[in-house]
Structures are given as C-alpha cells and as structure tokens.
Coordinates of C-alpha atoms in Angstrom, one line a residue:
Chain A
X1 CA 82.7 -45.5 -7.4
X2 CA 83.9 -43.2 -10.2
X3 CA 81.4 -41.2 -12.3
X4 CA 82.7 -43.2 -15.3
X5 CA 81.6 -46.5 -13.8
X6 CA 78.3 -45.0 -12.7
X7 CA 77.8 -43.6 -16.2
X8 CA 78.2 -47.0 -17.6
X9 CA 75.4 -48.5 -15.5
X10 CA 72.9 -45.7 -15.5
X11 CA 69.6 -46.4 -17.0
X12 CA 69.7 -43.1 -18.9
X13 CA 72.4 -44.6 -21.2
X14 CA 71.1 -43.3 -24.6
X15 CA 71.7 -46.8 -26.1
X16 CA 69.2 -48.4 -23.7
X17 CA 66.5 -45.9 -24.7
X18 CA 67.2 -46.2 -28.3
X19 CA 67.1 -50.0 -28.2
X20 CA 63.9 -50.2 -26.1
X21 CA 62.2 -47.7 -28.4
X22 CA 63.2 -49.6 -31.5
X23 CA 62.4 -53.0 -30.0
X24 CA 58.9 -51.9 -28.7
X25 CA 58.1 -50.5 -32.2
X26 CA 58.5 -53.9 -33.8
X27 CA 55.3 -56.0 -34.3
X28 CA 56.8 -58.9 -32.4
X29 CA 56.9 -56.6 -29.3
X30 CA 53.3 -57.4 -28.6
X31 CA 52.9 -60.6 -30.7
X32 CA 55.5 -62.6 -28.9
X33 CA 54.3 -62.0 -25.3
X34 CA 50.8 -62.8 -26.5
X35 CA 52.0 -66.1 -28.1
X36 CA 54.1 -66.8 -25.1
X37 CA 51.3 -66.5 -22.6
X38 CA 49.0 -68.5 -24.8
X39 CA 51.5 -71.4 -24.9
X40 CA 52.1 -71.2 -21.1
X41 CA 48.3 -71.1 -20.5
X42 CA 47.8 -74.1 -22.7
X43 CA 50.5 -75.9 -20.9
X44 CA 49.0 -75.2 -17.5
X45 CA 45.6 -76.3 -18.7
X46 CA 47.1 -79.5 -20.1
X47 CA 49.1 -80.2 -16.9
X48 CA 46.0 -79.6 -14.7
X49 CA 44.0 -82.1 -16.9
X50 CA 46.7 -84.7 -16.8
X51 CA 47.2 -84.5 -13.1
X52 CA 43.4 -84.8 -12.4
X53 CA 43.1 -87.6 -15.0
X54 CA 45.9 -89.5 -13.4
X55 CA 44.5 -89.1 -9.9
X56 CA 41.1 -90.3 -11.2
X57 CA 42.6 -93.4 -12.8
X58 CA 44.6 -94.3 -9.7
X59 CA 41.4 -93.9 -7.7
X60 CA 43.2 -92.1 -4.9
X61 CA 42.1 -88.8 -3.4
X62 CA 43.9 -86.0 -5.2
X63 CA 45.7 -83.5 -3.0
X64 CA 45.7 -79.8 -4.0
X65 CA 49.4 -79.7 -3.3
X66 CA 50.0 -82.3 -6.0
X67 CA 48.3 -80.0 -8.6
X68 CA 50.1 -76.9 -7.3
X69 CA 53.5 -78.5 -7.6
X70 CA 52.7 -80.0 -11.0
X71 CA 51.6 -76.6 -12.3
X72 CA 54.6 -74.8 -10.8
X73 CA 57.3 -77.2 -12.2
X74 CA 55.6 -77.4 -15.6
X75 CA 55.4 -73.6 -15.9
X76 CA 59.1 -73.2 -14.7
X77 CA 60.5 -75.7 -17.2
X78 CA 58.3 -74.6 -20.1
X79 CA 59.3 -71.0 -19.4
X80 CA 63.0 -72.0 -19.3
X81 CA 62.8 -73.9 -22.5
X82 CA 60.9 -71.2 -24.4
X83 CA 63.1 -68.4 -23.1
X84 CA 66.3 -70.3 -23.9
X85 CA 65.0 -70.5 -27.5
X86 CA 64.3 -66.8 -27.6
X87 CA 67.4 -65.5 -25.8
X88 CA 69.7 -65.9 -28.9
X89 CA 67.2 -64.2 -31.1
X90 CA 67.3 -61.0 -29.0
X91 CA 71.0 -60.9 -28.3
X92 CA 72.8 -62.6 -31.2
X93 CA 71.4 -60.1 -33.7
X94 CA 71.8 -57.0 -31.5
X95 CA 75.3 -55.9 -32.8
X96 CA 75.3 -57.5 -36.2
X97 CA 72.2 -55.5 -37.1
X98 CA 74.3 -52.4 -36.5
X99 CA 76.9 -53.8 -38.9
X100 CA 74.3 -54.9 -41.5
X101 CA 72.6 -51.5 -41.6
X102 CA 76.0 -49.7 -41.4
X103 CA 75.2 -47.8 -38.3
X104 CA 78.0 -49.3 -36.1
X105 CA 80.5 -46.7 -37.3
X106 CA 78.2 -43.9 -36.1
X107 CA 78.2 -45.4 -32.6
X108 CA 81.9 -46.1 -32.5
X109 CA 82.8 -42.6 -33.6
X110 CA 80.5 -41.0 -31.0
X111 CA 81.4 -40.4 -27.4
X112 CA 79.7 -43.7 -26.4
X113 CA 82.2 -46.2 -25.1
X114 CA 82.3 -49.9 -26.1
X115 CA 81.1 -50.9 -22.6
X116 CA 78.2 -48.4 -22.9
X117 CA 77.2 -49.8 -26.3
X118 CA 77.5 -53.4 -25.0
X119 CA 75.5 -52.5 -21.8
X120 CA 72.7 -50.9 -23.8
X121 CA 72.4 -53.9 -26.0
X122 CA 72.5 -56.3 -23.0
X123 CA 70.0 -54.5 -21.0
X124 CA 67.5 -54.2 -23.8
X125 CA 67.8 -57.8 -24.8
X126 CA 67.4 -58.9 -21.1
X127 CA 64.6 -56.5 -20.3
X128 CA 62.5 -58.0 -23.1
X129 CA 63.2 -61.5 -21.8
X130 CA 62.2 -60.2 -18.3
X131 CA 59.0 -58.8 -19.7
X132 CA 58.2 -62.4 -20.8
X133 CA 59.4 -63.9 -17.6
X134 CA 57.5 -61.6 -15.3
X135 CA 54.4 -61.6 -17.4
X136 CA 54.0 -65.3 -16.6
X137 CA 54.2 -64.7 -12.8
X138 CA 50.4 -64.8 -12.4
X139 CA 50.4 -68.3 -14.0
X140 CA 53.1 -69.4 -11.6
X141 CA 51.2 -67.9 -8.7
X142 CA 48.3 -70.1 -9.7
X143 CA 50.1 -72.9 -7.9
X144 CA 49.8 -71.0 -4.6
X145 CA 46.0 -71.4 -4.9
X146 CA 46.4 -75.2 -4.8
X147 CA 49.3 -75.1 -2.2
X148 CA 52.4 -77.3 -2.2
X149 CA 54.8 -74.6 -3.3
X150 CA 56.5 -72.1 -1.0
X151 CA 57.1 -68.5 -2.1
X152 CA 60.8 -69.2 -1.6
X153 CA 60.7 -71.8 -4.4
X154 CA 59.2 -69.2 -6.7
X155 CA 61.9 -66.7 -5.8
X156 CA 64.7 -69.3 -6.3
X157 CA 63.3 -70.4 -9.6
X158 CA 63.0 -66.7 -10.8
X159 CA 66.5 -65.9 -9.6
X160 CA 68.0 -68.9 -11.3
X161 CA 66.1 -68.1 -14.5
X162 CA 67.4 -64.5 -14.4
X163 CA 71.0 -65.7 -14.0
X164 CA 70.8 -68.3 -16.8
X165 CA 69.1 -65.9 -19.3
X166 CA 71.6 -63.1 -18.5
X167 CA 74.5 -65.5 -19.1
X168 CA 73.0 -66.8 -22.4
X169 CA 72.3 -63.2 -23.5
X170 CA 75.9 -62.2 -22.8
X171 CA 77.1 -65.2 -24.9
X172 CA 74.7 -64.2 -27.7
X173 CA 76.1 -60.7 -27.6
X174 CA 79.6 -62.1 -27.9
X175 CA 78.5 -64.0 -31.0
X176 CA 77.0 -60.8 -32.3
X177 CA 80.2 -58.8 -31.7
X178 CA 82.3 -61.5 -33.4
X179 CA 80.3 -62.3 -36.6
X180 CA 79.4 -59.8 -39.4
X181 CA 76.0 -61.2 -40.2
X182 CA 72.9 -61.8 -38.0
X183 CA 72.3 -65.2 -39.5
X184 CA 75.7 -66.5 -38.6
X185 CA 75.8 -65.1 -35.1
X186 CA 72.2 -66.4 -34.3
X187 CA 73.3 -69.8 -35.6
X188 CA 76.3 -69.8 -33.4
X189 CA 74.2 -68.6 -30.4
X190 CA 71.8 -71.5 -30.9
X191 CA 74.7 -74.0 -31.4
X192 CA 76.1 -72.8 -28.0
X193 CA 72.6 -73.3 -26.3
X194 CA 72.4 -76.7 -27.9
X195 CA 75.8 -77.7 -26.5
X196 CA 74.9 -76.4 -23.1
X197 CA 71.6 -78.3 -23.0
X198 CA 72.1 -81.4 -25.0
X199 CA 75.8 -82.1 -25.1
X200 CA 76.2 -81.7 -21.4
X201 CA 73.3 -84.0 -20.8
X202 CA 74.7 -86.6 -23.1
X203 CA 78.2 -86.3 -21.4
X204 CA 76.4 -86.7 -18.0
X205 CA 74.6 -89.8 -19.3
X206 CA 77.8 -91.4 -20.4
X207 CA 79.6 -90.7 -17.1
X208 CA 76.6 -91.8 -15.1
X209 CA 76.5 -95.1 -17.1
X210 CA 80.1 -95.7 -16.5
X211 CA 79.9 -94.9 -12.8
X212 CA 76.8 -97.1 -12.4
X213 CA 78.5 -99.9 -14.2
X214 CA 81.6 -99.6 -11.9
X215 CA 79.3 -100.1 -8.9
X216 CA 77.8 -103.2 -10.5
X217 CA 74.6 -101.5 -11.4
X218 CA 73.3 -101.3 -7.9
X219 CA 73.4 -97.9 -6.1
X220 CA 71.3 -95.7 -4.0
X221 CA 73.6 -92.7 -3.6
X222 CA 73.7 -89.5 -5.5
X223 CA 76.2 -89.4 -8.4
X224 CA 79.6 -87.9 -7.3
X225 CA 80.6 -84.5 -8.3
X226 CA 82.7 -85.5 -11.3
X227 CA 79.7 -87.4 -12.8
X228 CA 77.4 -84.3 -12.3
X229 CA 80.1 -81.8 -13.4
X230 CA 79.1 -81.6 -17.1
X231 CA 75.6 -80.7 -16.0
X232 CA 76.8 -77.7 -14.0
X233 CA 76.7 -75.8 -17.4
X234 CA 73.3 -77.2 -18.3
X235 CA 70.7 -74.4 -17.9
X236 CA 68.2 -77.0 -16.5
X237 CA 70.6 -78.0 -13.7
X238 CA 69.9 -75.3 -11.1
X239 CA 66.2 -76.1 -11.3
X240 CA 66.6 -79.8 -10.7
X241 CA 67.7 -79.1 -7.1
X242 CA 64.4 -77.1 -6.6
X243 CA 62.3 -80.1 -7.3
X244 CA 60.6 -81.8 -4.5
X245 CA 61.6 -85.3 -5.7
X246 CA 64.0 -87.5 -3.9
X247 CA 65.8 -88.7 -7.0
X248 CA 66.2 -85.4 -8.6
X249 CA 67.3 -83.7 -5.3
X250 CA 70.4 -85.8 -5.7
X251 CA 71.6 -83.1 -8.1
X252 CA 72.5 -80.9 -5.3
X253 CA 75.3 -78.5 -6.4
X254 CA 73.3 -75.5 -7.8
X255 CA 76.0 -73.1 -6.4
X256 CA 78.6 -74.5 -8.7
X257 CA 76.2 -74.1 -11.6
X258 CA 75.4 -70.5 -10.5
X259 CA 79.1 -69.7 -10.4
X260 CA 79.8 -71.3 -13.7
X261 CA 77.0 -69.4 -15.4
X262 CA 78.2 -66.1 -13.8
X263 CA 81.8 -66.8 -15.0
X264 CA 80.6 -67.6 -18.5
X265 CA 78.5 -64.5 -18.7
X266 CA 81.3 -62.2 -17.4
X267 CA 83.9 -63.8 -19.8
X268 CA 81.5 -63.4 -22.8
X269 CA 80.9 -59.8 -21.8
X270 CA 84.6 -59.1 -21.6
X271 CA 85.3 -60.7 -25.0
X272 CA 82.4 -59.0 -26.6
X273 CA 83.5 -55.5 -25.4
X274 CA 87.0 -56.3 -26.6
X275 CA 85.7 -57.4 -30.0
X276 CA 83.5 -54.3 -30.2
X277 CA 86.5 -52.0 -29.7
X278 CA 88.2 -53.7 -32.6
X279 CA 85.3 -53.9 -34.9
X280 CA 86.4 -50.9 -37.1
X281 CA 87.3 -53.3 -39.8
X282 CA 83.7 -54.7 -39.9
X283 CA 82.1 -51.3 -40.4
Chain B
X1 CA 102.7 -21.3 -40.0
X2 CA 99.0 -22.1 -39.4
X3 CA 97.9 -24.6 -36.8
X4 CA 97.8 -28.2 -38.1
X5 CA 94.4 -29.7 -37.6
X6 CA 95.5 -33.1 -39.1
X7 CA 99.1 -34.2 -38.9
X8 CA 100.1 -37.6 -40.2
X9 CA 103.6 -39.0 -40.1
X10 CA 104.7 -42.2 -41.8
X11 CA 101.4 -44.0 -41.3
X12 CA 101.4 -47.8 -42.1
X13 CA 98.5 -50.2 -42.0
X14 CA 98.3 -53.7 -43.2
X15 CA 95.1 -55.7 -43.8
X16 CA 95.6 -59.4 -43.5
X17 CA 98.9 -59.1 -45.4
X18 CA 97.7 -56.5 -47.9
X19 CA 99.1 -53.1 -47.5
X20 CA 96.5 -50.4 -46.8
X21 CA 98.8 -47.5 -46.0
X22 CA 102.5 -47.3 -46.6
X23 CA 104.5 -44.5 -44.9
X24 CA 101.7 -42.0 -45.7
X25 CA 102.3 -38.5 -44.4
X26 CA 100.0 -35.4 -44.6
X27 CA 99.6 -32.0 -42.9
X28 CA 96.2 -30.2 -43.1
X29 CA 96.1 -26.8 -41.7
X30 CA 93.1 -25.1 -39.9
X31 CA 90.5 -24.0 -42.5
X32 CA 91.9 -26.2 -45.3
X33 CA 89.5 -28.1 -47.5
X34 CA 91.6 -31.1 -48.8
X35 CA 90.5 -33.6 -51.4
X36 CA 91.9 -37.0 -51.2
X37 CA 92.1 -38.7 -54.6
X38 CA 93.2 -42.0 -55.8
X39 CA 92.1 -45.3 -57.5
X40 CA 90.0 -47.9 -55.6
X41 CA 92.2 -49.7 -53.0
X42 CA 94.6 -46.7 -52.8
X43 CA 94.1 -46.4 -49.0
X44 CA 91.7 -43.4 -48.8
X45 CA 89.1 -45.1 -46.7
X46 CA 91.7 -46.7 -44.5
X47 CA 93.3 -43.4 -43.9
X48 CA 89.9 -41.7 -43.0
X49 CA 89.0 -44.6 -40.7
X50 CA 92.3 -44.4 -38.8
X51 CA 91.7 -40.6 -38.4
X52 CA 88.1 -41.3 -37.1
X53 CA 89.6 -43.7 -34.6
X54 CA 87.8 -46.7 -36.1
X55 CA 91.0 -48.5 -37.1
X56 CA 94.4 -48.6 -35.3
X57 CA 97.5 -47.9 -37.4
X58 CA 100.4 -50.5 -37.4
X59 CA 103.0 -47.7 -37.1
X60 CA 103.5 -44.0 -37.6
X61 CA 101.5 -41.3 -35.9
X62 CA 98.3 -39.3 -36.6
X63 CA 97.0 -36.3 -34.7
X64 CA 93.7 -34.6 -35.2
X65 CA 93.0 -31.3 -33.6
X66 CA 96.2 -31.8 -31.6
X67 CA 95.1 -35.1 -30.2
X68 CA 96.8 -38.4 -31.0
X69 CA 94.2 -40.8 -32.4
X70 CA 95.8 -43.8 -30.7
X71 CA 96.4 -42.3 -27.3
X72 CA 93.3 -40.0 -26.8
X73 CA 90.6 -41.4 -29.1
X74 CA 87.8 -39.9 -27.1
X75 CA 89.2 -36.4 -27.5
X76 CA 89.6 -37.0 -31.2
X77 CA 86.0 -38.2 -31.5
X78 CA 84.8 -35.0 -29.7
X79 CA 86.6 -32.9 -32.3
X80 CA 85.8 -34.9 -35.5
X81 CA 82.7 -35.4 -37.6
X82 CA 82.9 -38.6 -39.6
X83 CA 80.7 -39.4 -42.6
X84 CA 81.3 -42.9 -44.0
X85 CA 81.1 -44.0 -47.6
X86 CA 77.7 -45.8 -47.0
X87 CA 76.1 -43.9 -44.1
X88 CA 73.7 -46.1 -42.2
X89 CA 70.6 -44.7 -40.6
X90 CA 68.0 -46.2 -38.2
X91 CA 65.0 -46.7 -40.6
X92 CA 62.6 -47.3 -37.7
X93 CA 63.4 -44.0 -35.8
X94 CA 61.7 -40.7 -36.4
X95 CA 64.1 -38.0 -37.8
X96 CA 64.1 -35.9 -34.6
X97 CA 64.6 -39.1 -32.5
X98 CA 67.6 -40.0 -34.7
X99 CA 69.2 -36.6 -34.2
X100 CA 68.4 -36.6 -30.4
X101 CA 70.0 -40.0 -30.0
X102 CA 73.2 -38.8 -31.4
X103 CA 73.1 -35.6 -29.5
X104 CA 72.9 -37.8 -26.3
X105 CA 75.7 -40.0 -27.7
X106 CA 77.8 -36.9 -28.0
X107 CA 76.8 -36.0 -24.4
X108 CA 75.2 -32.7 -25.3
X109 CA 73.1 -31.4 -22.4
X110 CA 70.1 -29.1 -22.5
X111 CA 69.8 -26.4 -23.6
X112 CA 72.7 -27.1 -26.1
X113 CA 71.1 -30.4 -27.0
X114 CA 67.8 -29.0 -28.1
X115 CA 69.6 -26.2 -29.9
X116 CA 71.9 -28.6 -31.8
X117 CA 68.9 -30.8 -32.9
X118 CA 66.9 -27.8 -34.1
X119 CA 70.0 -26.4 -35.9
X120 CA 70.6 -29.9 -37.5
X121 CA 67.0 -30.1 -38.7
X122 CA 67.3 -26.6 -40.2
X123 CA 70.6 -27.4 -41.9
X124 CA 69.2 -30.6 -43.4
X125 CA 66.0 -28.8 -44.4
X126 CA 64.0 -31.4 -42.5
X127 CA 62.2 -29.1 -39.9
X128 CA 58.8 -29.9 -41.4
X129 CA 59.5 -33.6 -41.4
X130 CA 60.9 -34.0 -37.9
X131 CA 58.3 -36.6 -37.0
X132 CA 58.5 -38.6 -40.2
X133 CA 60.2 -42.0 -40.0
X134 CA 63.8 -42.0 -41.5
X135 CA 62.8 -44.9 -43.8
X136 CA 60.5 -42.5 -45.8
X137 CA 63.4 -40.3 -46.8
X138 CA 65.1 -40.6 -50.2
X139 CA 68.8 -41.4 -50.4
X140 CA 69.7 -37.7 -51.0
X141 CA 67.7 -36.7 -47.9
X142 CA 69.2 -39.5 -45.8
X143 CA 72.6 -38.2 -46.7
X144 CA 71.6 -34.7 -45.7
X145 CA 70.3 -36.1 -42.4
X146 CA 73.5 -38.0 -41.9
X147 CA 75.6 -34.9 -42.6
X148 CA 73.5 -32.9 -40.1
X149 CA 74.0 -35.7 -37.5
X150 CA 77.7 -35.5 -38.2
X151 CA 77.7 -31.7 -37.4
X152 CA 75.6 -32.0 -34.2
X153 CA 78.5 -31.6 -31.9
X154 CA 80.1 -28.8 -33.8
X155 CA 83.2 -30.7 -35.0
X156 CA 86.3 -28.7 -35.8
X157 CA 87.4 -31.3 -38.4
X158 CA 85.2 -33.2 -40.9
X159 CA 86.3 -36.5 -42.4
X160 CA 84.1 -37.3 -45.4
X161 CA 84.5 -40.6 -47.2
X162 CA 82.9 -40.5 -50.7
X163 CA 80.0 -38.3 -49.5
X164 CA 78.5 -37.9 -52.9
X165 CA 78.2 -41.6 -53.8
X166 CA 74.7 -42.3 -55.1
X167 CA 73.5 -38.8 -54.9
X168 CA 71.5 -37.2 -57.8
X169 CA 72.9 -34.0 -59.4
X170 CA 70.7 -31.7 -57.3
X171 CA 71.7 -33.4 -54.1
X172 CA 75.4 -33.2 -55.1
X173 CA 75.1 -29.4 -55.8
X174 CA 73.4 -29.0 -52.3
X175 CA 76.2 -31.0 -50.7
X176 CA 78.9 -29.0 -52.4
X177 CA 77.2 -25.8 -51.2
X178 CA 76.9 -27.0 -47.7
X179 CA 80.6 -28.0 -47.7
X180 CA 81.5 -24.6 -49.0
X181 CA 79.6 -22.9 -46.2
X182 CA 81.3 -25.1 -43.5
X183 CA 84.6 -24.4 -45.0
X184 CA 83.8 -20.6 -44.9
X185 CA 82.8 -21.1 -41.2
X186 CA 86.3 -22.3 -40.5
X187 CA 85.8 -26.1 -40.4
X188 CA 88.7 -28.1 -41.6
X189 CA 87.6 -30.8 -44.1
X190 CA 89.3 -33.8 -45.5
X191 CA 87.2 -35.3 -48.3
X192 CA 87.8 -38.4 -50.4
X193 CA 85.8 -38.7 -53.7
X194 CA 86.0 -40.0 -57.2
X195 CA 84.0 -37.1 -58.5
X196 CA 86.9 -34.9 -59.5
X197 CA 84.8 -32.1 -60.8
X198 CA 83.3 -31.6 -57.4
X199 CA 86.7 -31.7 -55.7
X200 CA 88.2 -29.2 -58.2
X201 CA 85.3 -26.9 -57.5
X202 CA 85.5 -26.8 -53.7
X203 CA 88.9 -27.9 -52.5
X204 CA 91.9 -25.7 -51.6
X205 CA 94.3 -28.6 -52.1
X206 CA 94.2 -32.0 -53.7
X207 CA 96.3 -34.9 -52.5
X208 CA 96.9 -37.9 -54.7
X209 CA 97.3 -41.3 -53.0
X210 CA 98.1 -44.7 -54.5
X211 CA 99.2 -47.9 -52.9
X212 CA 98.9 -46.2 -49.6
X213 CA 101.6 -43.7 -50.4
X214 CA 101.6 -39.9 -51.2
X215 CA 101.9 -39.6 -55.0
X216 CA 101.4 -36.0 -55.8
X217 CA 99.9 -32.8 -54.5
X218 CA 98.0 -30.1 -56.3
X219 CA 97.1 -26.6 -55.2
X220 CA 93.6 -26.8 -56.5
X221 CA 93.0 -23.0 -56.4
X222 CA 96.0 -22.4 -58.5
X223 CA 95.4 -25.0 -61.0
X224 CA 93.1 -23.0 -63.2
X225 CA 95.6 -20.3 -64.0
X226 CA 98.7 -22.4 -63.8
X227 CA 102.0 -21.0 -62.4
X228 CA 104.4 -19.5 -64.9
X229 CA 106.6 -22.2 -66.5
X230 CA 104.0 -25.0 -65.8
X231 CA 102.3 -26.9 -68.5
X232 CA 99.2 -25.2 -69.9
X233 CA 96.4 -26.2 -72.2
X234 CA 95.3 -23.5 -74.7
X235 CA 92.1 -23.3 -76.8
X236 CA 92.2 -21.0 -79.8
X237 CA 89.6 -20.2 -82.4
X238 CA 90.0 -17.7 -85.2
X239 CA 88.2 -16.5 -88.3
X240 CA 89.5 -16.8 -91.8
X241 CA 92.3 -18.8 -93.4
X242 CA 94.3 -21.3 -91.3
X243 CA 97.8 -20.9 -92.9
X244 CA 98.9 -17.8 -90.8
X245 CA 97.7 -19.3 -87.5
X246 CA 99.3 -22.7 -88.3
X247 CA 102.6 -20.9 -89.0
X248 CA 102.5 -19.1 -85.6
X249 CA 101.7 -22.3 -83.8
X250 CA 104.5 -24.2 -85.6
X251 CA 107.0 -21.5 -84.5
X252 CA 106.2 -22.0 -80.7
X253 CA 108.9 -24.4 -79.3
X254 CA 107.4 -27.6 -77.8
X255 CA 103.8 -26.7 -78.6
X256 CA 101.7 -29.8 -79.5
X257 CA 98.3 -29.8 -81.0
X258 CA 96.0 -32.2 -79.0
X259 CA 92.7 -31.6 -80.8
X260 CA 91.8 -30.0 -84.1
X261 CA 88.4 -29.0 -85.5
X262 CA 88.2 -26.5 -88.4
X263 CA 89.5 -23.2 -87.1
X264 CA 89.6 -24.5 -83.5
X265 CA 92.7 -26.0 -81.8
X266 CA 93.6 -27.3 -78.4
X267 CA 97.3 -27.0 -77.8
X268 CA 99.6 -28.1 -75.0
X269 CA 102.2 -25.5 -74.1
X270 CA 105.1 -26.6 -72.0
X271 CA 106.3 -23.1 -71.4
X272 CA 103.4 -21.9 -69.2
X273 CA 101.9 -18.5 -69.0
X274 CA 104.8 -16.7 -70.7
X275 CA 104.6 -19.0 -73.8
X276 CA 100.8 -18.5 -73.9
X277 CA 101.1 -14.8 -74.0
X278 CA 103.8 -14.9 -76.7
X279 CA 101.5 -17.2 -78.7
X280 CA 98.6 -14.8 -78.5
X281 CA 101.0 -11.9 -79.4
X282 CA 102.3 -13.9 -82.4
X283 CA 98.8 -14.6 -83.6
X284 CA 97.7 -10.9 -83.4
X285 CA 101.0 -9.8 -85.0
X286 CA 100.4 -12.2 -87.9
X287 CA 97.0 -10.6 -88.4
X288 CA 94.9 -13.6 -87.3
X289 CA 91.4 -12.7 -86.2
X290 CA 91.3 -14.5 -82.9
X291 CA 87.7 -15.2 -81.7
X292 CA 88.5 -17.2 -78.6
X293 CA 91.7 -17.7 -76.6
X294 CA 91.7 -19.6 -73.3
X295 CA 94.9 -20.8 -71.6
X296 CA 94.7 -22.8 -68.3
X297 CA 96.5 -25.6 -66.5
X298 CA 95.3 -29.1 -67.2
X299 CA 92.3 -29.9 -65.0
X300 CA 92.2 -32.4 -62.2
X301 CA 90.9 -35.0 -64.5
X302 CA 93.9 -34.6 -66.8
X303 CA 96.3 -34.7 -63.9
X304 CA 94.6 -37.8 -62.5
X305 CA 94.9 -39.4 -65.9
X306 CA 98.6 -38.6 -66.1
X307 CA 99.2 -39.8 -62.6
X308 CA 97.1 -42.9 -62.6
X309 CA 96.6 -43.6 -66.3
X310 CA 98.8 -46.7 -66.3
X311 CA 97.1 -48.2 -63.3
X312 CA 94.4 -50.9 -63.6

C-alpha cells in the first residue's frame, strides 16, 4: 500500500484531531451522552416493568430469558432510532460549517487533500456516534444477566449498527459537501433518513398487500425477494433477521442489506470528495 | 530578465454564463509587489482564486512559482500563501492550536513545526495570548493571526484578496508595514484592494482590471515623479498680485487650471517634466514670488477615475 493511501487513513490526520478537539469542547459533548443514557435507561426500566406486568397478568411463570430478550431488542431498536436521528446532525453540518465560517478555503489551499478532509470529518462524526453506541453496551449486557441472548447476537447487532451509521454519516457528509448552508444539508440528510425508513416500509407494505392478495390472502411462506427488496435499504431490516421470532425471521436477506448500505456509503463518499474538490466556488 | 513567479496567459473563466475572466494575462517577477485594481465584479477575486488553486480556469494557463495551477496544484499550494477577502478562523480553538493545526496541514515536522508556530505568534504579536481562544480577538487581531497562518510554511508567493477590508487605520498601517517587510524579504506579492492609497504606498506595480481583461498598467514607483512628456499635476502658490502669474500660466500651451483658490492654483500640464520646469522658470523670470511649487503625476486615485470613471 502506498504511503499516500496510508497517510489518508492514519489516525494522526490533523483534521481528525481538530474535529475531535472542537467537538469535545462543545457543551453537547457531555450533555448528549448523558441524555442518551438517561433515555435508554428509562426505556429498559419501562420494558422490564411491561414484561413482568404482562407475565403477571397471564398468570404464567416468567422466564428470565424472556426478560433478557425483551431488554436486548428494546435497547437495540431504541438505540438505532435515536442514533439515526443524531447521525445527520453530526455529519450533515460538518462541511457546511466550514463554508459558513469561511474556513474551507484555508483547508483547500493547504496541503490537506480532499479525501483527507473528508476522512477527518467522517471519522470524527462516526467516533461520536460510536461513543454513544458503546456507552450503552453495559445496558445491552444487562440482558446477559437474565439469559436468552447469545453474545453473537450482541456482536451482530453492534456490527450492523456500525455499518448503518457509517453509511448514513457518509450520506450526511455528501449533503454537507453539496449544500452551502447547514440548515439545508441537515434537512436533506433527514429527508434521506425518512425515505430510507418510512418510504421503504410503505413500499414494502404495498408490495406485500399485492402479493398476499394474489395468493388469496392465505399464505404461510416468507415474502419473496422482490417484495422484501425495498426493505433492503431500510436501516431496521438487518436487525429483523436477528430477532428470535418466527414471523420476523422470514426477513432473511441481511447480506443484501449490508451490501446495499456499503455501496450507498461508498458512493456517497466518492461524490462528497468529488464535490469537495470543486467547492472553490462556495468559499 | 527576472524569474517569473506568476505567469498568466489568456486566462478565461465563466461563472454560470457570466464572464469572470476574459483573456487575462499577467507576468509578475520575483520580488514584485503588484496591486490589482478594478471595480467590483472586475474579476480580481476570481483571478486570485484560480492562482490559489480554488477554482479551475476554463482556458488559458497560469503558473505560480514555475508550477501549473491546473496540473500540479499541490506544488502550487506549497509555494503560495492565500489570504481570502473574508478570512475565517476557528473561534473555538486556542490561538496556538489554530496555528499548530495549519502547521500540520502544511506537513511541517518538528522542529520546523514548533519554530514556525513560534515565529507566527511573534509576527502576529500574539505570543502573550497563545492560550486565548480565537473568538476573544478583535477583527484586526484575527486578520493578523490569519496572515501569520498564511506565512507558516514560508510561501514564496502571497496572494492577498482585499486584506485591509474592515480594518481600523492602525491595523491597516500595521498590515502595510508587514507587507513591506515581506516584500523586502523577497516574497512576491499580488494584492487586490480598493484602498488605493495603500496600494500606491507599497506596490511596485499596479495592474488595472475590468470585465476580466487587462485595462492598464502603472509603474507605481514612477508615478510620483512622472516620466518626461507624461501628464503632470502642478500646485503653485505665490505672494503678491495675480496678474503676472496668470500671464505666465496662459502662455503655457495646453495648460489647464483645475482648481483655483486666491493665490493658489492646481494646473494640469500635458507636457510633463519639461513643461513644469519651463513654467517655474517663466514664473521666476516674471518676478513672481513663488511660495510653493509641486509637480507630480496624477495619483492612482486620479488614474483610477480616468480609467473607470464612466463605469457603474
């Protein structure tokens, strides 16, 4: 590997240090993780209460594994929802802020390359999301105390979350490289997240209804690939296959989803770097 | 012939159908301090951005320090210091951190890195405030910090786009002094500004630009005396009656009185230095008691008015 490529990825990239320093000086650097953990803790407590309440009402003996699984999946999906809401905030404003405070020309006329600038912004946006993600690991590990969840499930969920967040952050950076103002790029970032989560689910619903109708409304099989296809770009999809539920396990193409998210992230990165190289008119 | 530090040939640039530069050409030699003057929208910032590798040209060629801005932009960036019209700073960084970041961005390694930062702090006069946040600096100090950052990597060519905008008179004087020192140290400088008095004071050459084209060029250093035969402005004041002086003035072919106050006149002489000296001789021969006689070429402001006076 050439020294140029190594230089691009090295952690000593001055952009990464600058970004992290600036980010950790903001008040939200400690406020957000505190709020985030508070929300997750509340959700776990609520989930535990609901599961125990339901078991008491049914009058059946409550298994520890049921509580463990309920806590695990609740934390995973709550984390995903909250981090999907936060990802555009950190990435979509990362380059526009340089345009707004008129500092982008200083970066572009230095010896930093456009990929180095992009990589610095990407790593710092992602590292902050990872800080939130990994700070919640003790809450996820709570489920091990009750049983019913394998460590492999935790690894899979964390891996899928990292991939989805990296891809969404790359898309946010592309918006940031394209627009001049943070408010526009953040709005565009949220619009894309909405399309990926809501529009793909609606499209899936329509295709599923059509397919069910064509079978006379009576089916036991998993929907075919073409019906599930819109969901491959839904950030929730890779997690559905993790669930220990017979109905939800029918969504069994996580690899297609991983590939699509990887491709989307790489494309967004390539377009963002290209846009960054040509952003002399915006400075 | 001296080495060209900036060489531009037939540069063209269009912005969404509007012409930014139109066949603009310029040669700036090593050690020149060239002022770029023109009305708003003339193409000054576009030209400087192309030279700083921020914008690509549509056609033509531009070389800085012997490197083509389109083909070897990294080599150009290593040789150039660029100060934009509105220089941005990271408000939430400390002054030393700001300089260290850009020292890293220009790939300076220790011990050169530490030396460059210390020198920049000294140049900007911010040694005592190295741990202050940038947001606590006034506009003038921010401009000094930005200029110091621009000089971190010892650029051979400085591209300054309206560097005095928004500065108070003292900060402007300090900036002018700093540019003089850099020029004396052999740095080639291309500076665009609307503050003509500053340019006249420090530049070795002034280039006029309008509609993206070369309009005129002035040897700034020579403009005060004015070459023989060139137009001169002459101020005369005398003591006593006006009739004799008026007679001498009327006898000078082509001389026109521009301003008149008591025994004081400002006259335009088309015949240059030779005509000025024959006017003085004529006044003395006629027995006029001359108190003040000052002949010089029209200033940059006057030349600017003549060149761009009809423009909106």
